[in-house]
Structures are given as structure tokens and as C-alpha cells.
mmCIF file of C-alpha atoms and ligand atoms in Angstrom:
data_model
loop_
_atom_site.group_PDB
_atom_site.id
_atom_site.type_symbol
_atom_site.label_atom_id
_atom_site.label_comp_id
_atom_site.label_asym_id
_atom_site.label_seq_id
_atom_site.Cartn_x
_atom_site.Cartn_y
_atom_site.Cartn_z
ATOM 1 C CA UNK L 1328 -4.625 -30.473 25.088
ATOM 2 C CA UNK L 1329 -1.610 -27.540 24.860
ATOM 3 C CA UNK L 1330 -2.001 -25.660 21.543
ATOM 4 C CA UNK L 1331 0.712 -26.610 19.264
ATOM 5 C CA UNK L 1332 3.126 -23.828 18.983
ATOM 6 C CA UNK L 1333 4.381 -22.648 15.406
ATOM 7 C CA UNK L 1334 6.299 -19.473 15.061
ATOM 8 C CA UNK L 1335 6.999 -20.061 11.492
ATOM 9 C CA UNK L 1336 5.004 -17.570 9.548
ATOM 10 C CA UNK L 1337 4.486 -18.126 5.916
ATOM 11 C CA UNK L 1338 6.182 -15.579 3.746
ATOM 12 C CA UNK L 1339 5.101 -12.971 0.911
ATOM 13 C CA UNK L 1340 6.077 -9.297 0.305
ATOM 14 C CA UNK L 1341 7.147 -6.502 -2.474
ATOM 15 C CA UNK L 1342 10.442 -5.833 -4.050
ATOM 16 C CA UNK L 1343 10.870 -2.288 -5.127
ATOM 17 C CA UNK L 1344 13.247 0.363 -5.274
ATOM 18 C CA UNK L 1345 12.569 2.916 -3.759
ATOM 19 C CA UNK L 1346 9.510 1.063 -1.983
ATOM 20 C CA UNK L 1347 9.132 2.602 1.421
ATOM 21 C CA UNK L 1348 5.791 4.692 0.137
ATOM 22 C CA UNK L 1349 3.779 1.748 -1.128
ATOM 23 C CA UNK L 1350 1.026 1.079 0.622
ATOM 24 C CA UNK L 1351 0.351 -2.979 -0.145
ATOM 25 C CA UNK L 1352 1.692 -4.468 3.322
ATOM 26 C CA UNK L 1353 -1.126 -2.802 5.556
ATOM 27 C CA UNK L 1354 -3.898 -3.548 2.725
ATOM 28 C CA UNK L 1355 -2.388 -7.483 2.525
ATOM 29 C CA UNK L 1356 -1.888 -7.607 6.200
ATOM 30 C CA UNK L 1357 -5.411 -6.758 7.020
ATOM 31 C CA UNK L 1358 -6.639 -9.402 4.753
ATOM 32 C CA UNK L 1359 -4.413 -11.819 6.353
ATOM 33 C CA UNK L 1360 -5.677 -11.615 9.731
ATOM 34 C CA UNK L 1361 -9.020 -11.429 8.755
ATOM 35 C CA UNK L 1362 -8.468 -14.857 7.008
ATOM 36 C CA UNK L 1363 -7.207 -16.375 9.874
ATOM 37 C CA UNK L 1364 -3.927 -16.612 8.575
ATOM 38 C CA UNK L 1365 -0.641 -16.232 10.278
ATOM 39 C CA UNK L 1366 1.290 -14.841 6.772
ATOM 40 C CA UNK L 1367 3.761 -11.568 6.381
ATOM 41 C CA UNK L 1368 3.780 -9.189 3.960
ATOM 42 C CA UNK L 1369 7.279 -7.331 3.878
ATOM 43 C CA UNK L 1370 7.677 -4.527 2.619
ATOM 44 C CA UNK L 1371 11.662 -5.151 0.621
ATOM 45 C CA UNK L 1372 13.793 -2.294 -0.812
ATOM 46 C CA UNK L 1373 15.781 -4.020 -3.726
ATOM 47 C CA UNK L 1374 17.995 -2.502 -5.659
ATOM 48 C CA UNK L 1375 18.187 -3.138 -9.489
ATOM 49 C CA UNK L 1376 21.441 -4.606 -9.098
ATOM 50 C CA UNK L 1377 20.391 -6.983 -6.575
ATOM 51 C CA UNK L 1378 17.310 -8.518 -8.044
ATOM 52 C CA UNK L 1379 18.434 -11.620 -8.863
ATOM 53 C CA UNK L 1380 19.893 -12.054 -5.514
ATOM 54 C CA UNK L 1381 16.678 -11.205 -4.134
ATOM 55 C CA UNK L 1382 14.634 -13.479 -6.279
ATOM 56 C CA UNK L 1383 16.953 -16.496 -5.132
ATOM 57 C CA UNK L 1384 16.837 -15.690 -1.132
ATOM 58 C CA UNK L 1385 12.975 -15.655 -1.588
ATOM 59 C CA UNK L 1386 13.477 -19.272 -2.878
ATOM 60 C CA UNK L 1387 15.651 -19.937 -0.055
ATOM 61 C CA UNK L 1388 12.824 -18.769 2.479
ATOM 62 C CA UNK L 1389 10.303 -20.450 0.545
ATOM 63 C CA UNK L 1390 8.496 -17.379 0.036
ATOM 64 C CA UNK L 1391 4.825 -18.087 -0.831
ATOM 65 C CA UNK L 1392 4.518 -15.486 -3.855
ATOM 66 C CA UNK L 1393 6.092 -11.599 -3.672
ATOM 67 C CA UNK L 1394 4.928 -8.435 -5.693
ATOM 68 C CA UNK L 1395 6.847 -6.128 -7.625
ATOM 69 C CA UNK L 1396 6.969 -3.074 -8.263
ATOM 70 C CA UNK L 1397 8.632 0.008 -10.089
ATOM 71 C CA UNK L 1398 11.606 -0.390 -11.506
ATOM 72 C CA UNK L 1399 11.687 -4.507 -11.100
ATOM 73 C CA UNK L 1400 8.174 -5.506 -13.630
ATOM 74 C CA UNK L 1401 10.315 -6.429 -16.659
ATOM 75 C CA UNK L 1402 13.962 -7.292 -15.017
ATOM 76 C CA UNK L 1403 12.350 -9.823 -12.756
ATOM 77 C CA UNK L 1404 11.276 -12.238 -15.854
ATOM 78 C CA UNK L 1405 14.401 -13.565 -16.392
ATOM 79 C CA UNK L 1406 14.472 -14.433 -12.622
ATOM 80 C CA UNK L 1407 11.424 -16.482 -12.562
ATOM 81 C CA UNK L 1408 10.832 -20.545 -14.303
ATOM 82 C CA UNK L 1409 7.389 -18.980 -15.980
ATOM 83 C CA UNK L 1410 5.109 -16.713 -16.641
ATOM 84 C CA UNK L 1411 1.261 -16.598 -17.316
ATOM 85 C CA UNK L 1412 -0.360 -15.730 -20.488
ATOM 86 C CA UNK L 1413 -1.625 -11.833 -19.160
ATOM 87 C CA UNK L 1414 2.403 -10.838 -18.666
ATOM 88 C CA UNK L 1415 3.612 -13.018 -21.614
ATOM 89 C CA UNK L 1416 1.600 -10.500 -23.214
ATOM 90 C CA UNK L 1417 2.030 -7.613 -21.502
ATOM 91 C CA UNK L 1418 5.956 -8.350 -21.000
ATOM 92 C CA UNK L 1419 5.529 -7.162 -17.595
ATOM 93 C CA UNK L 1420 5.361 -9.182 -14.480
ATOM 94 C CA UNK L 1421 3.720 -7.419 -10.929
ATOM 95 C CA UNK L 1422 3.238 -10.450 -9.122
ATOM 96 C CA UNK L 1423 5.031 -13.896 -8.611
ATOM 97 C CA UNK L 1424 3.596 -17.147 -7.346
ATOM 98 C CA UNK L 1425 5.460 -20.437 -5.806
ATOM 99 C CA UNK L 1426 3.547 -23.377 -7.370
ATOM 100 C CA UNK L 1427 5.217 -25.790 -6.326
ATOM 101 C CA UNK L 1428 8.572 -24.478 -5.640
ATOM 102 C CA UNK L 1429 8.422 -23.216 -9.115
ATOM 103 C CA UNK L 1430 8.118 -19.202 -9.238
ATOM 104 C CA UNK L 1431 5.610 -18.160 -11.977
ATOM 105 C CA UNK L 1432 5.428 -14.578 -13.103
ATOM 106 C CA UNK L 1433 1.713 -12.734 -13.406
ATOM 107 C CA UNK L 1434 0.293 -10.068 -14.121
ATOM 108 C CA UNK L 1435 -2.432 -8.649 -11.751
ATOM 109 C CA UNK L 1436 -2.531 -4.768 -12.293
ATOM 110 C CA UNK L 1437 -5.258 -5.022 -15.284
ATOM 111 C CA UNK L 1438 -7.566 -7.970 -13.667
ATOM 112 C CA UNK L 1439 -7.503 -5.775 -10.747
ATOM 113 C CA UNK L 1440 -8.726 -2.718 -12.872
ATOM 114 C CA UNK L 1441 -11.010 -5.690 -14.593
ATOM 115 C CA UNK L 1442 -12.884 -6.558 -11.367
ATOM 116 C CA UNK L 1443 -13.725 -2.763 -10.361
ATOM 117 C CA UNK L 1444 -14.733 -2.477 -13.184
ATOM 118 C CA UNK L 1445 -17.247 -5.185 -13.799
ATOM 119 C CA UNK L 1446 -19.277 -4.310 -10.358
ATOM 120 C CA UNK L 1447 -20.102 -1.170 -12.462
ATOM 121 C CA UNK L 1448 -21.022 -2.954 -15.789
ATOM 122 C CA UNK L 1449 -19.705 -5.314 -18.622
ATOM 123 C CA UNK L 1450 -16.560 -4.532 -20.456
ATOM 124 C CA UNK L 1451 -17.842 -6.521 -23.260
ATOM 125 C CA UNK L 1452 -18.469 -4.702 -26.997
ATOM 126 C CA UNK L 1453 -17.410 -1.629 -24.941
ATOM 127 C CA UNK L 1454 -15.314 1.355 -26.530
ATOM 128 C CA UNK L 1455 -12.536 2.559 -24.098
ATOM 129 C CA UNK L 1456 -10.297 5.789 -24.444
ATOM 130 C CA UNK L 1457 -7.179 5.079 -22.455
ATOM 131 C CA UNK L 1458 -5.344 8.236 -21.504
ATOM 132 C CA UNK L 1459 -1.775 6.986 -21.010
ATOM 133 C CA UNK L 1460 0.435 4.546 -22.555
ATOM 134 C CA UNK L 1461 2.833 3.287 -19.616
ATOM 135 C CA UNK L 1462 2.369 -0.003 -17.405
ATOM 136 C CA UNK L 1463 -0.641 0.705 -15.888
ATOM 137 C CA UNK L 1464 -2.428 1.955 -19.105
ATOM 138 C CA UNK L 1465 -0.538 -1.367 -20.741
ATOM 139 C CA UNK L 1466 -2.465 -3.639 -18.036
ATOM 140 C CA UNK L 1467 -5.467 -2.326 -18.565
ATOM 141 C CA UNK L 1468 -5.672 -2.081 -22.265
ATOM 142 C CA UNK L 1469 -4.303 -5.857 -22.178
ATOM 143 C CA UNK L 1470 -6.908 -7.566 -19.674
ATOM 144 C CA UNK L 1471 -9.976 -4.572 -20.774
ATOM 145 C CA UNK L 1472 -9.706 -6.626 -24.395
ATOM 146 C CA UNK L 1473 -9.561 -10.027 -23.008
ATOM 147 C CA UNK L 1474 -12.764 -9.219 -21.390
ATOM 148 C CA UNK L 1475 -14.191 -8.334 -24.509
ATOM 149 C CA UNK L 1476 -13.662 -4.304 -24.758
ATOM 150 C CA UNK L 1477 -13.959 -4.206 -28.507
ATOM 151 C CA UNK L 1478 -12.330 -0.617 -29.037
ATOM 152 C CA UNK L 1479 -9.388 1.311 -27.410
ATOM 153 C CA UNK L 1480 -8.311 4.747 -28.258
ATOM 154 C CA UNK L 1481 -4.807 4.982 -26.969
ATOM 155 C CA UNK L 1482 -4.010 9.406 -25.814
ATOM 156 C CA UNK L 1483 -0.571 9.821 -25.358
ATOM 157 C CA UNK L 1484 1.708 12.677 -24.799
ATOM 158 C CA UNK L 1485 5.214 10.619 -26.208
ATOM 159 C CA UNK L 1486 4.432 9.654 -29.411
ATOM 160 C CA UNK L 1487 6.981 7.104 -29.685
ATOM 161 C CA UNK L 1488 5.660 4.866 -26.522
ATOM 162 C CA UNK L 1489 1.907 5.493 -27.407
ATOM 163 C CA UNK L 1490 2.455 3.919 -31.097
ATOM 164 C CA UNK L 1491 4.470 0.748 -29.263
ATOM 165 C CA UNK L 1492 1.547 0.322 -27.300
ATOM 166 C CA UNK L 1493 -0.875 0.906 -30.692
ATOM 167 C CA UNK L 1494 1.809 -1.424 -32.074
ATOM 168 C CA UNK L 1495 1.548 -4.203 -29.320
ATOM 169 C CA UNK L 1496 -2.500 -4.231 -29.087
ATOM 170 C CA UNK L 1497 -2.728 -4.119 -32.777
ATOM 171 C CA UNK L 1498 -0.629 -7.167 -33.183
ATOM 172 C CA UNK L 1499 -0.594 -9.636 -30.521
ATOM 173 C CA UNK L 1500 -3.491 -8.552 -28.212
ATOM 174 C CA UNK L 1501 -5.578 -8.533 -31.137
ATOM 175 C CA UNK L 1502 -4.849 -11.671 -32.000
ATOM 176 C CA UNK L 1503 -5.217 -13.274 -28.339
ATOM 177 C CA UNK L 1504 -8.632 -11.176 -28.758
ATOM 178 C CA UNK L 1505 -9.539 -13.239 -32.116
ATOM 179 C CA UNK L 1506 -9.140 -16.392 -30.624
ATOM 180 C CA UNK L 1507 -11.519 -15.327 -27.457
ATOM 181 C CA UNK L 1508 -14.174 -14.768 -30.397
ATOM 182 C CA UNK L 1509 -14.359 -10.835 -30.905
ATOM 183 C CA UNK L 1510 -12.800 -8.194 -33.073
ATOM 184 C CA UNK L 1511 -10.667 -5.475 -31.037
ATOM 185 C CA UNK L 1512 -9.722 -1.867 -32.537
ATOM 186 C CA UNK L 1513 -7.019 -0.523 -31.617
ATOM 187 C CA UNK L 1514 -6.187 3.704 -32.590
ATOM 188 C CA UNK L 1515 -3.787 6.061 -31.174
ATOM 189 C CA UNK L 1516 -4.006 9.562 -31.077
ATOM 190 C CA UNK L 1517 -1.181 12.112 -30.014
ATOM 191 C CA UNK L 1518 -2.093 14.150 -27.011
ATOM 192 C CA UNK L 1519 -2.034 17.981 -28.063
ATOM 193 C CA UNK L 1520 -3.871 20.576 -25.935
ATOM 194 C CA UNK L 1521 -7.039 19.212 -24.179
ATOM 195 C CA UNK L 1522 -8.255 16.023 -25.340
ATOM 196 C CA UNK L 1523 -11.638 15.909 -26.488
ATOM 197 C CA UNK L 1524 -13.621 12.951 -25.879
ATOM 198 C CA UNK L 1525 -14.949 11.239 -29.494
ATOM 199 C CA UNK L 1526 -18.366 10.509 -29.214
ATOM 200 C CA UNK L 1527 -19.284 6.977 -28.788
ATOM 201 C CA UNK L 1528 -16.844 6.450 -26.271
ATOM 202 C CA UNK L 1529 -18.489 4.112 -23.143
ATOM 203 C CA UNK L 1530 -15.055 4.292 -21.218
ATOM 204 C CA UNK L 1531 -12.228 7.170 -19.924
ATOM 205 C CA UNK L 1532 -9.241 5.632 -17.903
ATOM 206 C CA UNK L 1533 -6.615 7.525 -16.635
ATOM 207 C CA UNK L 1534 -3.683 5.678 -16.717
ATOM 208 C CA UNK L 1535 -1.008 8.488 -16.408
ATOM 209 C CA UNK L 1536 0.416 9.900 -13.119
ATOM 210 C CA UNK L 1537 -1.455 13.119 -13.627
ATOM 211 C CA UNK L 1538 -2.963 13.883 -9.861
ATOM 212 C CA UNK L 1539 -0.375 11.457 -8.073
ATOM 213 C CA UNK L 1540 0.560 13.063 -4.440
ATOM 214 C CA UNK L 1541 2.460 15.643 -3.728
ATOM 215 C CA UNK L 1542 0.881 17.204 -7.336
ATOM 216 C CA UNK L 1543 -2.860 16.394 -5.739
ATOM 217 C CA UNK L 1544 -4.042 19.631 -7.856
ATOM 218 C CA UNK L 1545 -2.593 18.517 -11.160
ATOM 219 C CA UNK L 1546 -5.223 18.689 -14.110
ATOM 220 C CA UNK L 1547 -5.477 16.845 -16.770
ATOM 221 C CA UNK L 1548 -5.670 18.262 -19.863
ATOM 222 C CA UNK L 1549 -9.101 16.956 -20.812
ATOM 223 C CA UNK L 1550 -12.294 18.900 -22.177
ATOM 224 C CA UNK L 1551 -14.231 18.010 -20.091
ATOM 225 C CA UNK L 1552 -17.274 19.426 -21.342
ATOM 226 C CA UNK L 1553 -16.863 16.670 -23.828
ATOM 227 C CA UNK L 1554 -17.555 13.580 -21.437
ATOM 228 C CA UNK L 1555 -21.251 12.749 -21.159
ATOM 229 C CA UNK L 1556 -22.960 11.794 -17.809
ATOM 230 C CA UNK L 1557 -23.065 8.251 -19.307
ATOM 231 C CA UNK L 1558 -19.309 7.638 -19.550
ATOM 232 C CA UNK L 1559 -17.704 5.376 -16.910
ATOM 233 C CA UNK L 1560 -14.913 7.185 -15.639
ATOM 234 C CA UNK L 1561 -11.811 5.563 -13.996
ATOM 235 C CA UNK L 1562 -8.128 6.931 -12.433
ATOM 236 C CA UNK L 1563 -5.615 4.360 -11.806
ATOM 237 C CA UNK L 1564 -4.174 7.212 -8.965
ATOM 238 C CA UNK L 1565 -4.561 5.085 -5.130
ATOM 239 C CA UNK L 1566 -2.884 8.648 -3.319
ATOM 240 C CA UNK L 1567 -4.950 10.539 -3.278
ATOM 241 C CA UNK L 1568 -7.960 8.247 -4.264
ATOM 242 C CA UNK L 1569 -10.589 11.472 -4.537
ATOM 243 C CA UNK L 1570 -8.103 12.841 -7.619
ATOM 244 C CA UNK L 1571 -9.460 15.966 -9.442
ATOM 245 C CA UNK L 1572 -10.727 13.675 -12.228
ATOM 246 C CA UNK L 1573 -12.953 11.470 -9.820
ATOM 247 C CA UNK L 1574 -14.776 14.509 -8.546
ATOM 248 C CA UNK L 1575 -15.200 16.546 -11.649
ATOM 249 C CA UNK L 1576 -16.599 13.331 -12.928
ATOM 250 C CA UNK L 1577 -18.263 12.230 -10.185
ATOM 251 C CA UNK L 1578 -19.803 16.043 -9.874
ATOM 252 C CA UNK L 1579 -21.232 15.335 -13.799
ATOM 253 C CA UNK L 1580 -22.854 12.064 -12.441
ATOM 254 C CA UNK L 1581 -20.907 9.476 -14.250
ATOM 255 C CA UNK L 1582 -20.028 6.342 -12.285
ATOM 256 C CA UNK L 1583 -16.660 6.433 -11.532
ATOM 257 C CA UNK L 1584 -14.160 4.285 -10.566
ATOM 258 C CA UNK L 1585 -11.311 5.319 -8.069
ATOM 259 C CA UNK L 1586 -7.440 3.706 -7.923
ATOM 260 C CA UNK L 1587 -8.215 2.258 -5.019
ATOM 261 C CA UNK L 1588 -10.459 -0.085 -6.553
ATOM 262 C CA UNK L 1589 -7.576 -1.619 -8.784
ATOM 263 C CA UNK L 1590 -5.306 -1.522 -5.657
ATOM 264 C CA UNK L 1591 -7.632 -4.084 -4.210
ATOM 265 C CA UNK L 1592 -8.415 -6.068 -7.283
ATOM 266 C CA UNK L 1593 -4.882 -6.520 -7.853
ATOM 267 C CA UNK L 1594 -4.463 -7.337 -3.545
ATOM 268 C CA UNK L 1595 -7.253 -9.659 -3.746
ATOM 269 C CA UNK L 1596 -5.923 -11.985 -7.025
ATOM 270 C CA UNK L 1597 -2.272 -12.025 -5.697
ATOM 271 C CA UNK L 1598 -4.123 -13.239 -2.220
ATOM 272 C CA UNK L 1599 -5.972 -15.862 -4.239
ATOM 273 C CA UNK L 1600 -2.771 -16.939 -6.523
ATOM 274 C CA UNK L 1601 -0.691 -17.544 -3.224
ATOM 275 C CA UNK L 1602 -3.081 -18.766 -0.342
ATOM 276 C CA UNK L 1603 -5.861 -20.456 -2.566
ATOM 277 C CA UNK L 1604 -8.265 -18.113 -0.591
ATOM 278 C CA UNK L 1605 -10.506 -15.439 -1.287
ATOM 279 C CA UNK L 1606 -9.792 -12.508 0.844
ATOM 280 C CA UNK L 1607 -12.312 -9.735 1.920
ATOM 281 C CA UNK L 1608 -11.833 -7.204 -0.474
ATOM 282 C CA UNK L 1609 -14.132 -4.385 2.049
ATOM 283 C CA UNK L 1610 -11.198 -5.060 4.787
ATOM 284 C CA UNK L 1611 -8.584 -4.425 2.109
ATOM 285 C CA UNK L 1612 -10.239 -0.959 1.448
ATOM 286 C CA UNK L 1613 -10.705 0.181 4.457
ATOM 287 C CA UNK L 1614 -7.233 -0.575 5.528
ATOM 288 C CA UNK L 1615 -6.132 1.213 2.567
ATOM 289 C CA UNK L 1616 -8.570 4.536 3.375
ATOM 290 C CA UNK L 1617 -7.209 4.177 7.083
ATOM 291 C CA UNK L 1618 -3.828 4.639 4.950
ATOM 292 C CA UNK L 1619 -4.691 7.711 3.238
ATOM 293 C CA UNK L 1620 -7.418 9.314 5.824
HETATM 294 P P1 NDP Y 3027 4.760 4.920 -16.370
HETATM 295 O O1 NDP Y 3027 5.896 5.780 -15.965
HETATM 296 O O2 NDP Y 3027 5.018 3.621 -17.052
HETATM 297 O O3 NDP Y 3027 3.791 5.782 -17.351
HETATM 298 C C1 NDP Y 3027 3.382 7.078 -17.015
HETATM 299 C C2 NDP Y 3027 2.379 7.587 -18.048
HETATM 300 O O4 NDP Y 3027 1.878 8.864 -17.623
HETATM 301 C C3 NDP Y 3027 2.972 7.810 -19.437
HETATM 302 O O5 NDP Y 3027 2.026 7.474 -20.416
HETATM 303 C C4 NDP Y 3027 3.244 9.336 -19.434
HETATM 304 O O6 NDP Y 3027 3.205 9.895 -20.715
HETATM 305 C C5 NDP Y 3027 2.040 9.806 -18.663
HETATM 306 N N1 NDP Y 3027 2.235 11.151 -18.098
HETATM 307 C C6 NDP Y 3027 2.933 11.481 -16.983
HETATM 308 N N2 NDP Y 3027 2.881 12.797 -16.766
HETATM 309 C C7 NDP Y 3027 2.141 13.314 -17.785
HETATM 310 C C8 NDP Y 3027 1.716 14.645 -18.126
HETATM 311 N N3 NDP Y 3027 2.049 15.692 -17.378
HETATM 312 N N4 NDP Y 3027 0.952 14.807 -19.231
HETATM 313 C C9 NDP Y 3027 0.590 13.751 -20.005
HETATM 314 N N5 NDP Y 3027 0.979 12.475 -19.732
HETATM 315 C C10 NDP Y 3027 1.727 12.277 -18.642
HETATM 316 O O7 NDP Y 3027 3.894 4.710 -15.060
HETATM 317 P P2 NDP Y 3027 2.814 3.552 -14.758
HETATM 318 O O8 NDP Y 3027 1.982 3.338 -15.965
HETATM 319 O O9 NDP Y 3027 3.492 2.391 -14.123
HETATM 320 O O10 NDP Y 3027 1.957 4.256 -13.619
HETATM 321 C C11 NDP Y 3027 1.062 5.331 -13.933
HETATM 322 C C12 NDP Y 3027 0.250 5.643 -12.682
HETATM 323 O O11 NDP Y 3027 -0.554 4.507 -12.373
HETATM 324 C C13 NDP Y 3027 1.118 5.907 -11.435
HETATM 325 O O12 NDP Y 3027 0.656 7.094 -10.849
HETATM 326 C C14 NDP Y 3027 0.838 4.731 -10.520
HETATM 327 O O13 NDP Y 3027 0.761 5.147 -9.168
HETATM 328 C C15 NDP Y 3027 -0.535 4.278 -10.995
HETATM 329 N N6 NDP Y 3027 -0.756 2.847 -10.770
HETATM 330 C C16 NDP Y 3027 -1.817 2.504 -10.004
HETATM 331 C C17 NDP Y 3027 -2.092 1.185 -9.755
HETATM 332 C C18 NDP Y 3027 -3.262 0.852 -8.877
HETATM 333 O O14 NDP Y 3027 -3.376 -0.310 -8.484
HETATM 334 N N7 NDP Y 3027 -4.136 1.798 -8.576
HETATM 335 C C19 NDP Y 3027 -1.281 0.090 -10.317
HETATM 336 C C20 NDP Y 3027 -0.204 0.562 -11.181
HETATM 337 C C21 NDP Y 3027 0.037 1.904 -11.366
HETATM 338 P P3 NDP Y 3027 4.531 10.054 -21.629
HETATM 339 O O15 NDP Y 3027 4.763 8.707 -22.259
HETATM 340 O O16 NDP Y 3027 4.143 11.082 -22.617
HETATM 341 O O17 NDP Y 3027 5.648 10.477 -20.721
#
């Protein structure tokens, strides 16, 4: 019997702008063909102005979910027929899903951080200081309480954004929190000097761009004479994933957590939301280390 021939692949990919540096396609791609599946990933350069164009050819193609990325999070939701309960809250979408012909927005950055997380230990009753107060530090805060974090210290350099974020977690994460059965508290503290680390704290994530490449050498100004051996220790940075944080921490024998595990968390849910599939998440990785060997 001839094998039936099908050129069709089905379609997924990121919108960004500028987008040529991110790294997703050969991390997706890789899980792909190790699923058996014949899907693309593209890669899409869309400019702001063009968004909603984009969103509507990706209904025309009957694209099976896309990502997105900087500056298209927020500007896609008005785009989209839904979105989930994670980016209701978060008012940020990174990843959209065609259920149905119906494109729902979601938000996978934090559950990615979530899942690295948990092969280290529980979040639950946890206290977290979040260094940060942009997306990536909003994700995590957001999804960290829903999986029953019950304190977050919020260390930011803008005053202004880290007090909207204080805001935000104080009000409606808090109350999503309540009705998951646990109390949340939520304090900010403006960043001056080198932050010292209150005692108590179980968890230090950096969610700024401190240590992003080309400024691999950037510190962070941290004490870090003030983070015990038992604190977990996690940078949302994927280039380069060693950052100066990860060793100095790593060096002190915490367990750390690099931003190449949040890369893949956040691969491996998208993967799930579009194809119904779990993906390998150890193929994902290495793809991604092949990336930045
Ligand atoms: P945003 O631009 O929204 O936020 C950047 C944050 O970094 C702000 O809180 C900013 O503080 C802070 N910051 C930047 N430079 C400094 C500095 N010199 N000193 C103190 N604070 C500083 O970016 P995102 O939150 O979207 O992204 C942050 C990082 O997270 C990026 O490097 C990105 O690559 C990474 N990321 C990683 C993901 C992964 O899967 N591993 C997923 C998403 C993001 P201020 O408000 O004071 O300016």
C-alpha cells in the first residue's frame, strides 16, 4: 500500500518585533520531531502596527496556537475571542491557542517558572523575594501564589511600576489566592544600594534583565553574603543560562534554578495547549544548550 502523501504541515510560531534573536523555533522544533509530528514553528517579525493583521492571517492559515513576545503581550488581547484566568490576571497574554477555531489568550511564562520550580520543592507556604517588577517578575509572582507561595517581597528599582505590581497582587491576586484556600502577603520594597536578603526568605528570583547577553558580566546589586545556603535561587535570564547569579549561588550550594528551565516549562505547556501532547522537555533543553553552546 503507497503511503499517503500530505504536505500540509500544521502551523504554530511567534510574533515579535524585533524577533530574529529568540530562540523558541529550534527548542519547539526539536520537540516536534521527537513527537512524531509534522508541525512548524515560524519564527514571525510583526510589527506593532500590523498585529491585528497578523492575528487574522493566522486565522486564515488555521494556525494551531502562536506565541508572543515583546512588544505584542498586552496589544494582542484585543485580537483574540478569550483569554484564560492566569492572563486575565496578569493582563498579559504570551501564548494563544485555536480551540476550536476560537483563539484563546494564555499565559505560560509563570507555569513555566512553576514547573522548574516544583522538581526542586513545593511552592506552597513558601516566602519569595522577587527582584523585578516587569512581565516576567509579573508571571511569576501571579502563578508562584496560585501555587500556594504565601509571601512575596516585591525589589524594584522604579518605584512607580514596583507599587502597581504591590498594587495588583495585593488586590486581585490576593483575592484569586483566598478563594484557592490560603492567605498571600504581598510587600514592596524600593531597590537602593545592594539588597539585603530579610531573613526568612525560602525564595530569590531574578526577574530583571540584569546578566542578559551582550552585558553577560552585569551584577546585580545584591548582598550576597546575606543569602543562606538554604535559599532556592532562580534567574529568569535563558542567554546566557550560567548568569553571574547562578554561579555565585550555585558556588554557596543553594539549589538553583537557571532561565532555561522556564524557557522549557513555558515550551512544554504551549506544546500541550496546542497538540494535546506532552512533549519531552530533556529534548527541548538540549536543543536550547545546542543554541547557546
Ligand atoms: P521588562 O522590561 O518588563 O522588565 C524589566 C525589569 O528589569 C524591570 O523590573 C526593571 O526595573 C528591571 N531592571 C532592568 N535593568 C535593571 C537594573 N540595571 N537595575 C535594576 N533593575 C533593572 O522585562 P521582562 O520582565 O519582560 O523581562 C525581564 C527578563 O526576563 C528579560 O531578560 C527576559 O529575557 C527574561 N525572560 C525570560 C523568560 C524565560 O522563559 N526564561 C520569559 C520571559 C522573560 P525598572 O522597573 O526599575 O526599570
Amino acid at each position: 500500500m503507497p503511503k499517503e502523501l500530505n504536505f500540509k504541515q500544521e502551523l504554530t510560531g511567534c510574533f515579535g518585533f524585533p524577533v530574529a534573536e529568540n530562540p523558541t523555533q529550534p527548542m519547539i522544533e526539536a520537540a516536534f520531531r521527537a513527537m512524531g509530528l509534522d508541525w512548524r514553528y515560524l519564527t514571525l517579525e510583526v510589527r506593532p502596527e500590523k498585529l491585528g493583521a497578523a492575528v487574522a492571517g493566522a486565522r486564515a492559515f488555521g494556525f494551531r496556537g502562536f506565541n508572543c513576545t515583546i512588544p505584542h503581550k498586552v496589544a494582542v488581547i484585543e485580537y483574540l475571542d478569550s483569554v484564560g484566568e492566569s492572563a486575565s490576571l496578569m493582563g498579559a497574554v504570551n501564548c494563544v491557542v485555536n480551540r476550536d477555531g476560537a483563539l484563546v489568550g494564555e499565559n505560560t511564562d509563570g507555569k513555566g517558572f512553576v514547573a522548574s520550580f516544583r522538581a526542586l520543592a513545593d511552592p506552597s507556604g513558601k516566602s519569595m523575594v522577587l527582584l523585578g517588577a516587569g512581565g516576567a517578575a509579573r508571571a511569576i509572582g501571579v502563578e508562584m501564589a496560585l501555587a500556594g507561595c504565601s509571601q512575596i517581597t516585591i525589589v524594584n528599582r522604579d518605584e512607580k511600576r514596583g507599587r502597581e505590581l504591590e498594587t495588583l497582587f495585593r488586590g486581585k491576586l490576593c483575592e484569586a489566592t483566598k478563594a484557592t484556600g490560603h492567605e498571600l502577603a504581598v510587600t514592596y520594597v524600593p531597590w537602593r544600594g545592594d539588597f539585603r536578603v530579610p531573613a526568612g526568605a525560602d525564595i530569590l528570583v531574578n526577574a530583571t534583565s540584569i546578566g542578559l547577553f551582550p552585558d553577560v558580566d552585569a551584577r546585580i546589586p545584591l548582598a550576597m553574603e546575606t543569602v543562606p545556603q538554604e535559599m532556592i535561587v532562580a534567574d529568569v535570564i535563558p542567554n546566557p543560562p550560567t548568569t553571574r547569579l547562578v554561579r555565585e549561588a550555585g558556588a554557596k550550594g543553594c539549589r538553583v534554578i537557571d532561565g532555561l528551565g522556564m524557557l522549557v516549562g513555558q515550551g512544554v505547556i504551549g506544546i500541550e495547549y496546542w497538540t494535546g501532547m506532552s512533549p519531552d522537555a530533556a529534548v527541548m533543553r538540549r536543543a536550547l544548550e545546542q543554541v547557546f553552546a
